[in-house]
Every structure is written in C-alpha cells, then in structure tokens.
Short mmCIF file of C-alpha atoms in Angstrom, two decimals:
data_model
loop_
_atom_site.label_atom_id
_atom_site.label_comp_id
_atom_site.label_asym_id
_atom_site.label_seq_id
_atom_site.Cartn_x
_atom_site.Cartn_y
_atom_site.Cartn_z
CA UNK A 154 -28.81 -14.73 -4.82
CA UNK A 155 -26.28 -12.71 -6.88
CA UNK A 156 -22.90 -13.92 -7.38
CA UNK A 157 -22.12 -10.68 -8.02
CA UNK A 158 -23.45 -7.42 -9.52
CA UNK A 159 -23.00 -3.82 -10.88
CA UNK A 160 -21.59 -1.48 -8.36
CA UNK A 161 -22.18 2.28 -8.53
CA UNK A 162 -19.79 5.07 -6.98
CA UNK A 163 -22.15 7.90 -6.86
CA UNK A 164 -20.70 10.08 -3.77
CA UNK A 165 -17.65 10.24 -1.94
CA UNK A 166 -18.91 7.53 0.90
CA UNK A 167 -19.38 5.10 -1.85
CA UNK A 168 -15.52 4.91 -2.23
CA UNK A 169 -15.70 3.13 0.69
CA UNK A 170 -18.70 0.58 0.31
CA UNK A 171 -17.13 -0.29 -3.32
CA UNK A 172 -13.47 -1.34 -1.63
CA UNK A 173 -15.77 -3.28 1.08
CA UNK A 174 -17.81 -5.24 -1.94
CA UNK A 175 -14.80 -5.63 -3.91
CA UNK A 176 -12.88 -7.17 -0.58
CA UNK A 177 -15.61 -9.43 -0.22
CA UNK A 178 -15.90 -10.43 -3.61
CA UNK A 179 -11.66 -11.35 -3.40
CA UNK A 180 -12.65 -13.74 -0.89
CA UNK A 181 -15.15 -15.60 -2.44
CA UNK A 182 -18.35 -14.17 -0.50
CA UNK A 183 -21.57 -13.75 -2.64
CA UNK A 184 -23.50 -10.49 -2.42
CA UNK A 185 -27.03 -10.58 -2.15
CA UNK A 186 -29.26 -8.27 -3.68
CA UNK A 187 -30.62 -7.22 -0.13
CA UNK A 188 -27.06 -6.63 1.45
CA UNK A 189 -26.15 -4.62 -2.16
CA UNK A 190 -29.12 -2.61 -1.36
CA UNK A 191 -28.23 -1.93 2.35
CA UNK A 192 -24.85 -0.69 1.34
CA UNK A 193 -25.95 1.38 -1.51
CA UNK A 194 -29.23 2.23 -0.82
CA UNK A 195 -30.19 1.49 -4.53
CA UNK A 196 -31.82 -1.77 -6.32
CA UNK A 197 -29.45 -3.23 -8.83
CA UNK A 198 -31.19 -2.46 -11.96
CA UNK A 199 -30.52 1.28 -10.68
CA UNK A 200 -26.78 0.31 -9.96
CA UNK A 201 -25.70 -0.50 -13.34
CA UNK A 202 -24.98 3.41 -14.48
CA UNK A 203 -21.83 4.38 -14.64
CA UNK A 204 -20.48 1.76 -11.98
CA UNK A 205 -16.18 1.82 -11.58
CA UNK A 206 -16.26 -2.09 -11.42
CA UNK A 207 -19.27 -2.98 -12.83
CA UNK A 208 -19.12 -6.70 -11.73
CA UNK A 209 -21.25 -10.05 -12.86
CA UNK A 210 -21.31 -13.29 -12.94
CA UNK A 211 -18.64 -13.82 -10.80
CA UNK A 212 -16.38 -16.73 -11.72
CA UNK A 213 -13.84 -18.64 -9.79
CA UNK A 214 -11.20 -20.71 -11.69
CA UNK A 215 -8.32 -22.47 -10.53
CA UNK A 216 -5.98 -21.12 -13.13
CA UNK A 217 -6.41 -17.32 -12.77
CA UNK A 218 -9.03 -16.72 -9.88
CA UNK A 219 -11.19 -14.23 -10.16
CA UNK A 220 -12.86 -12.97 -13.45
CA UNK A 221 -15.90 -10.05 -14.20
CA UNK A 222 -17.31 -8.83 -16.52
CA UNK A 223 -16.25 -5.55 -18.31
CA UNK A 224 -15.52 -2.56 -15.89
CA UNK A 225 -16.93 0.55 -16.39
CA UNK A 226 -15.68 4.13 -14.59
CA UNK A 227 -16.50 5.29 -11.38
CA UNK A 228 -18.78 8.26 -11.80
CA UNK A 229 -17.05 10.53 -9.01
CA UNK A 230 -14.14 11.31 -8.96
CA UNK A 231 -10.70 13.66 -7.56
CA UNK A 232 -7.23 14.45 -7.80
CA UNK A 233 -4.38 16.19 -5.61
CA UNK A 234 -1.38 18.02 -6.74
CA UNK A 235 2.32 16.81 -4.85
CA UNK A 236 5.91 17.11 -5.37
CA UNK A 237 7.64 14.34 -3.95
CA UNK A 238 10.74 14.98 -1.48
CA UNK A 239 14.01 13.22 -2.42
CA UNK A 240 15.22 10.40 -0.54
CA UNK A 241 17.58 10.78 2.37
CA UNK A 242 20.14 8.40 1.89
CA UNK A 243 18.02 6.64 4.82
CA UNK A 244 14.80 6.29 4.73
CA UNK A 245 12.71 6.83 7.93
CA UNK A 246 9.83 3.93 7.51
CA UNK A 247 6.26 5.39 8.06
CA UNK A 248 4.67 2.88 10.27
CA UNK A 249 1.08 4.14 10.28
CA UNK A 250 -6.75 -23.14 -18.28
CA UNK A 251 -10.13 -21.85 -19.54
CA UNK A 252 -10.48 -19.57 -22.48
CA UNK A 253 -12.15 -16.42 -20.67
CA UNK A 254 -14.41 -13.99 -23.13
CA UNK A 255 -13.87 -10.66 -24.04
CA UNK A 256 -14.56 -8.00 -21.37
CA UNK A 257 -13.66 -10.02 -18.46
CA UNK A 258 -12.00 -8.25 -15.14
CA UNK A 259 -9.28 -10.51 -14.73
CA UNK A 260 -7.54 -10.44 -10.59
CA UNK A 261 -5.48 -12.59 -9.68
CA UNK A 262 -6.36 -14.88 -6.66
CA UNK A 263 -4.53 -13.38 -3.39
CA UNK A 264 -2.52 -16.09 -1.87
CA UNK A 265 -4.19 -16.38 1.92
CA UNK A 266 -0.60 -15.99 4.10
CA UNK A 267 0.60 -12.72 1.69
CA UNK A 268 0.64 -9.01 3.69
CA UNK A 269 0.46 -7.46 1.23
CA UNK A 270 -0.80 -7.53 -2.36
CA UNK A 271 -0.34 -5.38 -5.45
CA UNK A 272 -1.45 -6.36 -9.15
CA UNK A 273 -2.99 -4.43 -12.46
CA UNK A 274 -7.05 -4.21 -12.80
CA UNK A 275 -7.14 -6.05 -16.40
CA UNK A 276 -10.32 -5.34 -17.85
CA UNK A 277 -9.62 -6.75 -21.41
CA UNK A 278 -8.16 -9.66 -21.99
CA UNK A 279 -6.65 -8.74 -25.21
CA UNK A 280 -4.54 -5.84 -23.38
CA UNK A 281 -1.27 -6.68 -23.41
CA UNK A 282 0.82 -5.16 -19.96
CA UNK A 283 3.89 -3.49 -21.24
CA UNK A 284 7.21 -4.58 -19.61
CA UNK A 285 7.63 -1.44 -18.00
CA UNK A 286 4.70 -1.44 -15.92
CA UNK A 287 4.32 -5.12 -14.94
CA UNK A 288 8.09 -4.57 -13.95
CA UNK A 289 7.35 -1.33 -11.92
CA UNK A 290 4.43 -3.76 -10.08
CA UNK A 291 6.77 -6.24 -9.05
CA UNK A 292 9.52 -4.35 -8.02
CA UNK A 293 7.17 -2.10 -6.00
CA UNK A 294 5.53 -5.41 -4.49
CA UNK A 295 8.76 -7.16 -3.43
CA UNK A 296 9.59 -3.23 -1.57
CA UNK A 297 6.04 -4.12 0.01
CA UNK A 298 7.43 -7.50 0.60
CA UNK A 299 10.27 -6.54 2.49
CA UNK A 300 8.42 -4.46 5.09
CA UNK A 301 8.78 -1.02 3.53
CA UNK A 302 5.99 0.85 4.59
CA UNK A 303 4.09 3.25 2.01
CA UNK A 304 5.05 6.66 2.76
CA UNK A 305 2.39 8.94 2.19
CA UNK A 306 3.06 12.57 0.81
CA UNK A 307 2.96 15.65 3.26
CA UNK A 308 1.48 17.62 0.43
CA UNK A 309 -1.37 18.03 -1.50
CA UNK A 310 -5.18 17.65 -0.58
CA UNK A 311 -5.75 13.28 -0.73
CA UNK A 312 -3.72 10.62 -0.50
CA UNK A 313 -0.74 9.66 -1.87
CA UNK A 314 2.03 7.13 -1.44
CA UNK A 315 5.61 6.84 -2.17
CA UNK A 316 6.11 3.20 -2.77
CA UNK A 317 10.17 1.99 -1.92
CA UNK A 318 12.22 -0.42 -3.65
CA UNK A 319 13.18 -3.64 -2.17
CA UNK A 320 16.16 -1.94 -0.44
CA UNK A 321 14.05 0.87 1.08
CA UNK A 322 16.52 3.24 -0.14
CA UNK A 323 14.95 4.64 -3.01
CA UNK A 324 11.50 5.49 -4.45
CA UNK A 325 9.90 3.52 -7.22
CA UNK A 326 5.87 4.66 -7.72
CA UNK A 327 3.12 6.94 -6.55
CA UNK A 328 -0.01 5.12 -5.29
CA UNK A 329 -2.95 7.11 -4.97
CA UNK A 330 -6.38 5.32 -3.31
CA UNK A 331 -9.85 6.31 -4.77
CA UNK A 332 -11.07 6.13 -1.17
CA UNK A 333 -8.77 8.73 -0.22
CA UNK A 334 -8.95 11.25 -2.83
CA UNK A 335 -10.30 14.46 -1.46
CA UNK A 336 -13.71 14.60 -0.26
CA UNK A 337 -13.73 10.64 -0.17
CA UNK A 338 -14.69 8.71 2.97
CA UNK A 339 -11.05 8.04 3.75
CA UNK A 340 -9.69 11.44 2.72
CA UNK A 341 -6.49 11.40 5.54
CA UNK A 342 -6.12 15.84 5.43
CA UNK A 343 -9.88 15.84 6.87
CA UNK A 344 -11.51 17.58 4.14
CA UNK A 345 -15.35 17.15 4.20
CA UNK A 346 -17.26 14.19 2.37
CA UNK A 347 -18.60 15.22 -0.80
CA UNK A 348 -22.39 15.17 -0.62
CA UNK A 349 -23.86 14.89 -4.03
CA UNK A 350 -20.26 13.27 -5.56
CA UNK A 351 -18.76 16.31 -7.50
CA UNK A 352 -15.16 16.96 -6.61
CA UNK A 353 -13.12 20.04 -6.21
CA UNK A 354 -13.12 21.07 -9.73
CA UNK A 355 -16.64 21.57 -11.60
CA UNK A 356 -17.41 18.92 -13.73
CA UNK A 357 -15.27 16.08 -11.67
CA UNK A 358 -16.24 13.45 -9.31
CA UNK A 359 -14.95 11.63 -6.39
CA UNK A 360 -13.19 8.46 -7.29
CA UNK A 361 -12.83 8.70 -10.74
CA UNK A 362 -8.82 10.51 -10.04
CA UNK A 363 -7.51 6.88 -11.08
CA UNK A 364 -9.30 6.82 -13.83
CA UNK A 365 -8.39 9.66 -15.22
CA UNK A 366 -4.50 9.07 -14.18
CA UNK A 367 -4.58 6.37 -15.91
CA UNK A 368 -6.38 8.02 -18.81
CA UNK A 369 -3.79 10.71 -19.75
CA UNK A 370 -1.10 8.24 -19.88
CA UNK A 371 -2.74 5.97 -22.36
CA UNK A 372 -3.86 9.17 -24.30
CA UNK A 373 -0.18 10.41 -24.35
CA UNK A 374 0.35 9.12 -28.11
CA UNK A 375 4.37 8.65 -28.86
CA UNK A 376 5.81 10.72 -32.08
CA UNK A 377 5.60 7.92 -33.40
CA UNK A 378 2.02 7.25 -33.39
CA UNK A 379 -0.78 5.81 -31.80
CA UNK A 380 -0.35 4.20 -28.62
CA UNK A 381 -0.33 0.57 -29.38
CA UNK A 382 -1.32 -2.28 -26.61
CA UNK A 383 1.70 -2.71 -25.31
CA UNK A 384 2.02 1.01 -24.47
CA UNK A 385 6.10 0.95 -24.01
CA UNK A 386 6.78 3.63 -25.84
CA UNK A 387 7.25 6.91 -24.41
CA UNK A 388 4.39 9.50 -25.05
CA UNK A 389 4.84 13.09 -26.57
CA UNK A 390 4.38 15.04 -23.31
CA UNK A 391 5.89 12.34 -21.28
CA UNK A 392 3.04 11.41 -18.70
CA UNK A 393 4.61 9.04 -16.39
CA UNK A 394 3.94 4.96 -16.64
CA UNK A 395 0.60 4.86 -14.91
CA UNK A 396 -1.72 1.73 -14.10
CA UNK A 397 -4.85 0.92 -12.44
CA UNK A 398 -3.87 -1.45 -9.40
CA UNK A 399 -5.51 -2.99 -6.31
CA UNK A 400 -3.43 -2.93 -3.69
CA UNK A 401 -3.83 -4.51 0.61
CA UNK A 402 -1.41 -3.46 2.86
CA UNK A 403 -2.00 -1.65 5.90
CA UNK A 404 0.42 1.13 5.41
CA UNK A 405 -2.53 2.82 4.04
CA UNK A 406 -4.97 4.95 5.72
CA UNK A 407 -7.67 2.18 7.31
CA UNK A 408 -9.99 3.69 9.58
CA UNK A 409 -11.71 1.14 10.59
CA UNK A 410 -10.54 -2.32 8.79
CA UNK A 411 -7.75 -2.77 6.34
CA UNK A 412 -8.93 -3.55 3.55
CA UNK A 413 -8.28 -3.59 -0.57
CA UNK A 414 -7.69 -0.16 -1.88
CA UNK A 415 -8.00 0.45 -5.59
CA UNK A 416 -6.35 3.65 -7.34
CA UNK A 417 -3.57 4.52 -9.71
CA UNK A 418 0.31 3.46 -9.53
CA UNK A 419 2.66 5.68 -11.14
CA UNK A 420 5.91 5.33 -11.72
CA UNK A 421 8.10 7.81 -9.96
CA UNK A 422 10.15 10.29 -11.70
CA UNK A 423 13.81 11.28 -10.44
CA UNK A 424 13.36 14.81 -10.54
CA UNK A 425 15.05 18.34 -9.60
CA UNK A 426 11.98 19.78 -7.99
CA UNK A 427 9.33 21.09 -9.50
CA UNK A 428 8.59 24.41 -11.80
CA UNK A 429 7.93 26.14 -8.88
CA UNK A 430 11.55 26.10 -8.19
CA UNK A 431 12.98 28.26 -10.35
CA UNK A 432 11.38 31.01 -12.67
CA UNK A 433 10.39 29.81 -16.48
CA UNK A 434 12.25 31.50 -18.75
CA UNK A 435 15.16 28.60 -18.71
CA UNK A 436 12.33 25.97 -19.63
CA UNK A 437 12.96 25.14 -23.62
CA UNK A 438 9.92 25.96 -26.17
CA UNK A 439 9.41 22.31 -27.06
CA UNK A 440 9.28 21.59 -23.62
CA UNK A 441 6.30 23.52 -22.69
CA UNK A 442 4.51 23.05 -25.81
CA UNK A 443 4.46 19.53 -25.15
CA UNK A 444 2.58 20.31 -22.22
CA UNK A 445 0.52 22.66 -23.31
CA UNK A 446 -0.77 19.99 -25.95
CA UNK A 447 -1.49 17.71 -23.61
CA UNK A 448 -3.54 20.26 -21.06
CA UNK A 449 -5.34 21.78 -24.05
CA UNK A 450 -6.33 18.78 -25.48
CA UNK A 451 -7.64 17.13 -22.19
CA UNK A 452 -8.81 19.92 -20.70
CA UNK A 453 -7.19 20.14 -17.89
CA UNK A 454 -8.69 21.59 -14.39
CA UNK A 455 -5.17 21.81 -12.67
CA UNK A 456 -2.58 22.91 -14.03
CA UNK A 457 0.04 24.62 -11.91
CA UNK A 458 3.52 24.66 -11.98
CA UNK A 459 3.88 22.59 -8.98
CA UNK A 460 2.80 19.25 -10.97
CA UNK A 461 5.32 19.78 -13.65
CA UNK A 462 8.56 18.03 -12.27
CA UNK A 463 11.71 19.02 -14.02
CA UNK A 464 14.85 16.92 -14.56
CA UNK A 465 18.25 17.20 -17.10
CA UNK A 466 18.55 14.84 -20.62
CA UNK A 467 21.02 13.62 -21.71
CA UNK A 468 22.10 16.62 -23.56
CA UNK A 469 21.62 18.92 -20.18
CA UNK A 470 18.57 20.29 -21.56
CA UNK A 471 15.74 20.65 -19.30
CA UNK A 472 13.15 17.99 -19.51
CA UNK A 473 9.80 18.89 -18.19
CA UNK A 474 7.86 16.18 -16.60
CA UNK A 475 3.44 16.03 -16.26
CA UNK A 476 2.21 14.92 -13.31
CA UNK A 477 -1.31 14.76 -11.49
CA UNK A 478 -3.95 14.19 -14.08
CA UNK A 479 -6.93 13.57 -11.91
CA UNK A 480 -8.70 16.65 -13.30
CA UNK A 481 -8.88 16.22 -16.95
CA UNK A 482 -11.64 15.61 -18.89
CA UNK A 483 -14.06 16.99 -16.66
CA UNK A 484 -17.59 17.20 -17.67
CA UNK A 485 -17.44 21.19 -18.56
CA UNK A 486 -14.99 24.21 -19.12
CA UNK A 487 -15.52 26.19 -15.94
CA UNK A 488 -12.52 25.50 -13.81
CA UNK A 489 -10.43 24.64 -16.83
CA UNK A 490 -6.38 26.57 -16.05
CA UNK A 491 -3.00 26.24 -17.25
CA UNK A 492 -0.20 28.34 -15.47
CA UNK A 493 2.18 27.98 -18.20
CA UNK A 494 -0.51 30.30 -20.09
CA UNK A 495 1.71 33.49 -18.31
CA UNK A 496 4.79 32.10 -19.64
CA UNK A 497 6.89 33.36 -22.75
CA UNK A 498 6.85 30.32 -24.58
CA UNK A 499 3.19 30.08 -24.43
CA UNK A 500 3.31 33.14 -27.27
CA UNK A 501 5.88 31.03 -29.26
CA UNK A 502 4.61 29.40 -32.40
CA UNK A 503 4.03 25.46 -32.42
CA UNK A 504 7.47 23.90 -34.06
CA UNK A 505 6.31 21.52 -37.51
CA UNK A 506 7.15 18.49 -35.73
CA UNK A 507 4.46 19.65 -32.71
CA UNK A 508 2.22 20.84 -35.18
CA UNK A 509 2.25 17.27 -37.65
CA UNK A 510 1.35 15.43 -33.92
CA UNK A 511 -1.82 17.84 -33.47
CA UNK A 512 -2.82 16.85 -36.79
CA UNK A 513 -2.58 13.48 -36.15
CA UNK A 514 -4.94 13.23 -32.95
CA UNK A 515 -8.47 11.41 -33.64
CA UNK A 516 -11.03 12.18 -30.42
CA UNK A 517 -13.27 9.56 -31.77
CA UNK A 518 -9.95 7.06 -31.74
CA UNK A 519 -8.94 7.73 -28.29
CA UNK A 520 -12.69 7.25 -27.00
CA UNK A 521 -12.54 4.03 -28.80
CA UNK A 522 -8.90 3.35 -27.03
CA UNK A 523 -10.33 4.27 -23.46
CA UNK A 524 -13.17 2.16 -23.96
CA UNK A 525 -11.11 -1.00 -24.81
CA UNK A 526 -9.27 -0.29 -21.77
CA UNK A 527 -12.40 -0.27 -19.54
CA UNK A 528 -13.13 3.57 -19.44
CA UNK A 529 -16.60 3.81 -21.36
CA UNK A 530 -16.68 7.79 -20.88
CA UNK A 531 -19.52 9.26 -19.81
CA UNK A 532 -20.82 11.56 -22.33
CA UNK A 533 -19.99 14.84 -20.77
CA UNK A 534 -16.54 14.14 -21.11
CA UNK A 535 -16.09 12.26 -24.42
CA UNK A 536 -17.74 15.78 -25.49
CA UNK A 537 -15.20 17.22 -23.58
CA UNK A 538 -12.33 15.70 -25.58
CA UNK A 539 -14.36 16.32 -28.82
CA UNK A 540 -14.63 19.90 -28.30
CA UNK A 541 -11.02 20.10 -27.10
CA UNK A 542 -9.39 18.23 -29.70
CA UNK A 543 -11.27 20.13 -31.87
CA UNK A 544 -9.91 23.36 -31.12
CA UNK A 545 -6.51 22.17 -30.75
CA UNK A 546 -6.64 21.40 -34.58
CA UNK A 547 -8.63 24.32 -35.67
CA UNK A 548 -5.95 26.74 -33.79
CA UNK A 549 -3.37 25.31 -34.91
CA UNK A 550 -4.39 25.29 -38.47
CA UNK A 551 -4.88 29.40 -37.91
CA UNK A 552 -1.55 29.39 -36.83
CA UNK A 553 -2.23 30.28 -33.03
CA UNK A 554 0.02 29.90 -30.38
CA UNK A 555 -0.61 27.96 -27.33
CA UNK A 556 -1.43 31.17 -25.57
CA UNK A 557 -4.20 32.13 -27.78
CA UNK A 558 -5.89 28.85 -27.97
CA UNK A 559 -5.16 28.36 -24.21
CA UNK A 560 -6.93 31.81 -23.45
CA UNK A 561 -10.28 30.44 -25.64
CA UNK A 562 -9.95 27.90 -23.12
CA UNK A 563 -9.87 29.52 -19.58
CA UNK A 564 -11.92 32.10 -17.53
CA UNK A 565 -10.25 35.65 -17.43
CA UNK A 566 -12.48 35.94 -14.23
CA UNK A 567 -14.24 33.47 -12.46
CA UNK A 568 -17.55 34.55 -12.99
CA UNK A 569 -16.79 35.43 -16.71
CA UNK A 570 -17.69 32.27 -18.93
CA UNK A 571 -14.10 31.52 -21.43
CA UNK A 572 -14.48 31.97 -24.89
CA UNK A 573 -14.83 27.78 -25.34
CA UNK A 574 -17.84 27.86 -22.89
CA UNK A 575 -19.90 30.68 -25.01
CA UNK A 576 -18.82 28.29 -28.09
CA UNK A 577 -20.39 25.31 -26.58
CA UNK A 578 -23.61 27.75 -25.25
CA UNK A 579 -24.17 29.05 -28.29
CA UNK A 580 -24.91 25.52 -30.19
CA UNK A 581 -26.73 24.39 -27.50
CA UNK A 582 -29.08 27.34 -27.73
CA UNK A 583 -28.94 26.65 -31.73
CA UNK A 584 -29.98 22.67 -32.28
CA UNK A 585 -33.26 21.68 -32.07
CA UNK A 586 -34.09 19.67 -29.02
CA UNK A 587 -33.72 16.14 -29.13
CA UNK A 588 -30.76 16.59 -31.90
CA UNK A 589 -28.16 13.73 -32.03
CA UNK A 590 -24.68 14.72 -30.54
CA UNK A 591 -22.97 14.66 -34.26
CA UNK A 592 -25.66 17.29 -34.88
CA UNK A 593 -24.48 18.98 -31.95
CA UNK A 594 -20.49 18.74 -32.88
CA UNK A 595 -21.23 20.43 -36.09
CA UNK A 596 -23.33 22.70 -34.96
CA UNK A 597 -19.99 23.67 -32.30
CA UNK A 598 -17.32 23.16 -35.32
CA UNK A 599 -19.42 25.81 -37.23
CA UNK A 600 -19.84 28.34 -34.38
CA UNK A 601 -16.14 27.80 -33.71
CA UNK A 602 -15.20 28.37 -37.02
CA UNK A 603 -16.26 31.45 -36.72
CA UNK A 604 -15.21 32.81 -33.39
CA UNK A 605 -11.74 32.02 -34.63
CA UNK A 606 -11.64 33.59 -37.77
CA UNK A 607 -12.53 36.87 -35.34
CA UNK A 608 -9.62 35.95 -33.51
CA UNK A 609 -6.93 35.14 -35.98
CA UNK A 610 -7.83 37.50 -38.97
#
C-alpha cells in the first residue's frame, strides 16, 4: 500500500485523473499501487517522469495538514488568449508544530463544512508568499465566500474565470483550471482531447498553461534586480501577480463530480481594452520594448495584440499590460510569433536602461529560480530559455532592434524554418553524438555568432 505516489500528466485525459488523485489524497484516502495503475495505465516506477505533483510519503499533521514531497511540472500543457469585459455596475451571477524538510508540498487541510476553497500550491518551504498575492487569495476567497459565482470568460479557446470581490461588484483575479485548458478532458468550448498530450502550439503540452503562467511572472525580474522570495516588487514588463492555487467550488465546469481544480490565479488588471482596440502607433517605445523583452526571451508561442491589456499611469502615458503566458517556453521554435514585430517601435533601438536589464539576465539563474519554486524544467525548454536568452544578449550587444532579433526568431512562412531554428539545426548536425548539453550551447553560441555578424555587419 502507497500512501501516496508520483503522478504523471501525460495527455489531456490525465488532467482529469490527476484532480481525482489529488481530491482523494485531500481527504485522507490512500492510493494503491493497483488503483494508480487503473487510472493511469502505468506502474509507478514509470510514473515518476515529469509528474505536475509528484507526490510521496504522504503526511498528515495536525498543525498544517497535508504535506508532499517536492512537485515537479506537468508534462502537457495549454494556454488561451482573453480580454476580460468590464464590470456592469451589476453583476449578473453565473450560476453554472513539526519542522517539515525541504521540498515538501505544503496544503492546507480543507475545513469539512467550507463550499468552497482557494489556497497557494507551496512547494518549498523556504518560499516566502508576498503580501500581494496571499492578499489577492483571500480577498478572492471571501468573494467565493459570499456566493459569487466564478464567471467564466466568453472568449478564448479553455477556461477561464473572473473571480469577484466580496461585494460582487468588481473583479479581482483570473483563474484558469489545468483540466480545462484546451484539448483537456474538461475543455468547456468542446475542442477535441489531445491524444498524444501536445497542445495547440508545437512544443507545448496540455496542463502545463499554469505552470508556465506562473513561470513568466516569477521570471519577470524588477529594474531593480533579481526577483527575490518575496516577489513584491513589480517586474520589468509588468506580468500580472500570478500563483499556482487549488481551488473547489462548483462554479467551475464539473462534468461529472465537483471536484478540486488546480491552475493559475492572476490578479486582474483594470484595463482600457486591449491593443486590439486602437492602432499602435500611440503605444510609447519603452512600452513595447518591455514586451518585446519578455516574448523574446521566453519564447513566446502567442503573442497577439489581444493579450496585451492597456491602461493610463499616472502621468497619462499608456501603460501596456502582458497577459496569457501559457505558451512560453515551449520545447522548440516552430510556432514561436510576436505581433508587435509589425509595429514601428519594434525598429526603434533598445533605450540604455532596457539594454543594462538584458545584460543582467542569467538563463542558468532563472532555471535555478524555477526549480526552487517547484518547476524542474524539462530539458527542451531550459534549452529553450538558454538559446533565447542567449540571443537576446548577443543582439543586443550588435546593437539590433527588437525587430531584427524578433525576425531571427519567427517563421516568415510556416513551412520556412526561422533563422533561430537553422541556428539550433546546424549544431545539432555539428556535435558528436552523445555530447553533453554545455557542448551543445557552445557549439549554438559559436554558430550564432556567426549568423549575426552576417546580419549586423
């Protein structure tokens, strides 16, 4: 008998069997190793790669309920694109004490007469919840609390939810289920279950969206610096507050039983529509270049201008505003695209003050970062953010402009490999087999190297 064990996403219907084993888990069932094998139709040596919640030795304590062992990332994963409404001024509901080790999952016990339940996946102890986000959970609990149904966005391709306040009047977060990304097994638009786990983009997978969410905020370094635990700070590009929750309440889409969903929680963003609202040439240079930073250096599969939300500082400028991250870091360069690439400021020079945060950005240091907080990328896309990074800082130290280093990046046809992909070709087709992946890296740098000095000089 198990008390628990590794879990594996692997396809889009294993969205569902993980919520099921995690719900049972939360209530203090054991899983055998015959019923794990029923549900995922592997032993649980086979399990262990690449599970989402990779769970063990499952440990009840009166203090802080449940603990696990380290999580790692769901292997398949999605995304959607949306653009919230604005509130009417009413809302319509839609009724639809031990010391614990490193690398423990730490949930809180659900209290048994609750309807609904919303708290952060800890996967380190050490990680400290910034303010801002455990604030965001609360407030966006007690709007659950007071019998304000989720309402779930009219747009894009998988669920989403706009979570109320306590007064029902305004919105407060963006929940987004793994089990109901697109192609997963509770998809609500009806698109079809993905059979071998790859999502919409090449080089994603079902259920790993959250992940991913939750990845380019934590990535989003502040001027300032690195992002530090606490993570209060705002980031250069501005993703929005983003967490990795488990939330019940039966708002959601339930099929069959309502159960635990896990996904992301964002915080919501007052906005004035999106950039598909209004043509680009009032966006300012900074602005954009922030964003194209970001996309570049996270290679980012979906990038249109209806998931950049725009909103006025304090000055009046225009503030542009990232959403829907669920499609960076994919595993390859194919279905890489930025929109702002056809946009003026795209052929403006980086400012110094854009150009001294490039230099500052470390791949290796934000692997390091994603694996403290639970995300132990698969290799794919840690090479990914390598190669990215890596271009980021060799363009800019050419003096490119976001639209010549974003061009290396995408497809000028789709069945024309980009410039990045015959990079990455080429020093595959130039290391010896069985070479390590630094061997590999340089073997990339030095091919890039060159295929930039073509460009530049």
């Amino acid at each position: 008998m198990y008390d628990a064990i590794g879990v594996r996403q692997h396809a889009g219907m294993q969205a569902e069997v993980l919520n099921l084993i995690v719900e049972d888990l939360f209530e203090g069932h054991h899983i055998s190793q015959r019923k794990l094998k029923e549900l995922l139709g592997h032993t649980p040596s086979q399990v262990f790669a690449g599970a989402v919640l990779g769970v063990s030795r499952y440990n009840c304590t009166r203090s802080t309920g449940f603990s696990y062992e380290r999580a790692r990332p769901v292997e398949k994963n999605f995304e959607l694109s949306i653009v919230p409404p604005q509130l009417n001024d009413k809302v319509t509901e839609s009724r639809s004490g031990n010391e614990i080790a490193d690398n423990k999952l730490l949930v809180p016990r659900e209290p048994p007469d609750r309807t609904s339940i919303l708290e952060p996946i800890i996967v380190n102890p050490k990680i400290e919840v910034p303010l801002m986000i455990s604030d965001l959970i609360g407030s966006t609990l007690e709007g659950l609390d007071r019998g304000n149904y989720p309402i779930r966005s009219s747009e894009g391709t998988g669920g989403a939810y706009f979570m109320l306040d306590a007064s029902g009047s305004k919105y407060l977060s963006v929940f987004k289920p793994i089990d109901e990304e697109p192609m997963a097994v509770n998809n609500p638009r009806g698109l079809p279950l993905s059979v071998d786990g790859e999502g919409l983009k090449k080089g994603t997978r079902v259920g790993e969206g959250a992940l991913r969410e939750c990845a380019a905020y934590l990535l989003d370094h502040p001027k300032s610096g690195r992002r530090s635990f606490s993570g209060e700070a705002l980031g250069f590009a501005g993703v929005p507050p983003t967490s990795f929750v488990r939330c019940f309440h039966s708002g959601f889409n339930h099929p069959d039983s309502i159960t635990s969903k896990i996904g992301s929680l964002q915080k919501f963003m007052e906005n004035n529509g999106s950039c598909e609202d209004m043509g680009p040439s009032a966006f300012p240079v900074g602005e954009v270049h922030k964003i194209a930073v970001l996309d570049m250096r996270m290679a980012n599969a979906d990038r249109h201008a209806g998931n950049i939300l725009m909103n006025k500082g304090e000055d009046g400028q225009i503030v542009l505003i990232p959403i829907d991250h669920g499609y960076c870091l994919p595993e390859c360069f194919e279905d890489v695209t930025f929109d702002w690439l056809y946009w003026p400021q795209a052929r403006q020079p980086f400012s110094s003050e854009t150009i001294e945060y490039i230099k500052s950005l470390d791949a290796e240091e934000d692997i390091a970062l994603l694996k403290f907080y639970g995300w132990d990328m698969p290799l794919e896309s840690a090479r990914t953010l390598r190669i990215s990074t890596m271009l980021l800082k060799k363009g800019v130290e050419r003096g490119l402009t976001p639209f010549i280093i974003g061009n290396i990046m995408c497809r000028e046809t789709l069945n024309k490999e980009s410039v990045i992909e015959e990079i990455v070709q080429e020093a595959l087709g130039s290391v010896l087999p069985g070479s390590s992946e630094d061997a590999f890296l340089e073997t990339v740098s030095h091919v890039m190297d060159r295929r930039l000095d073509e460009i530049a000089y």
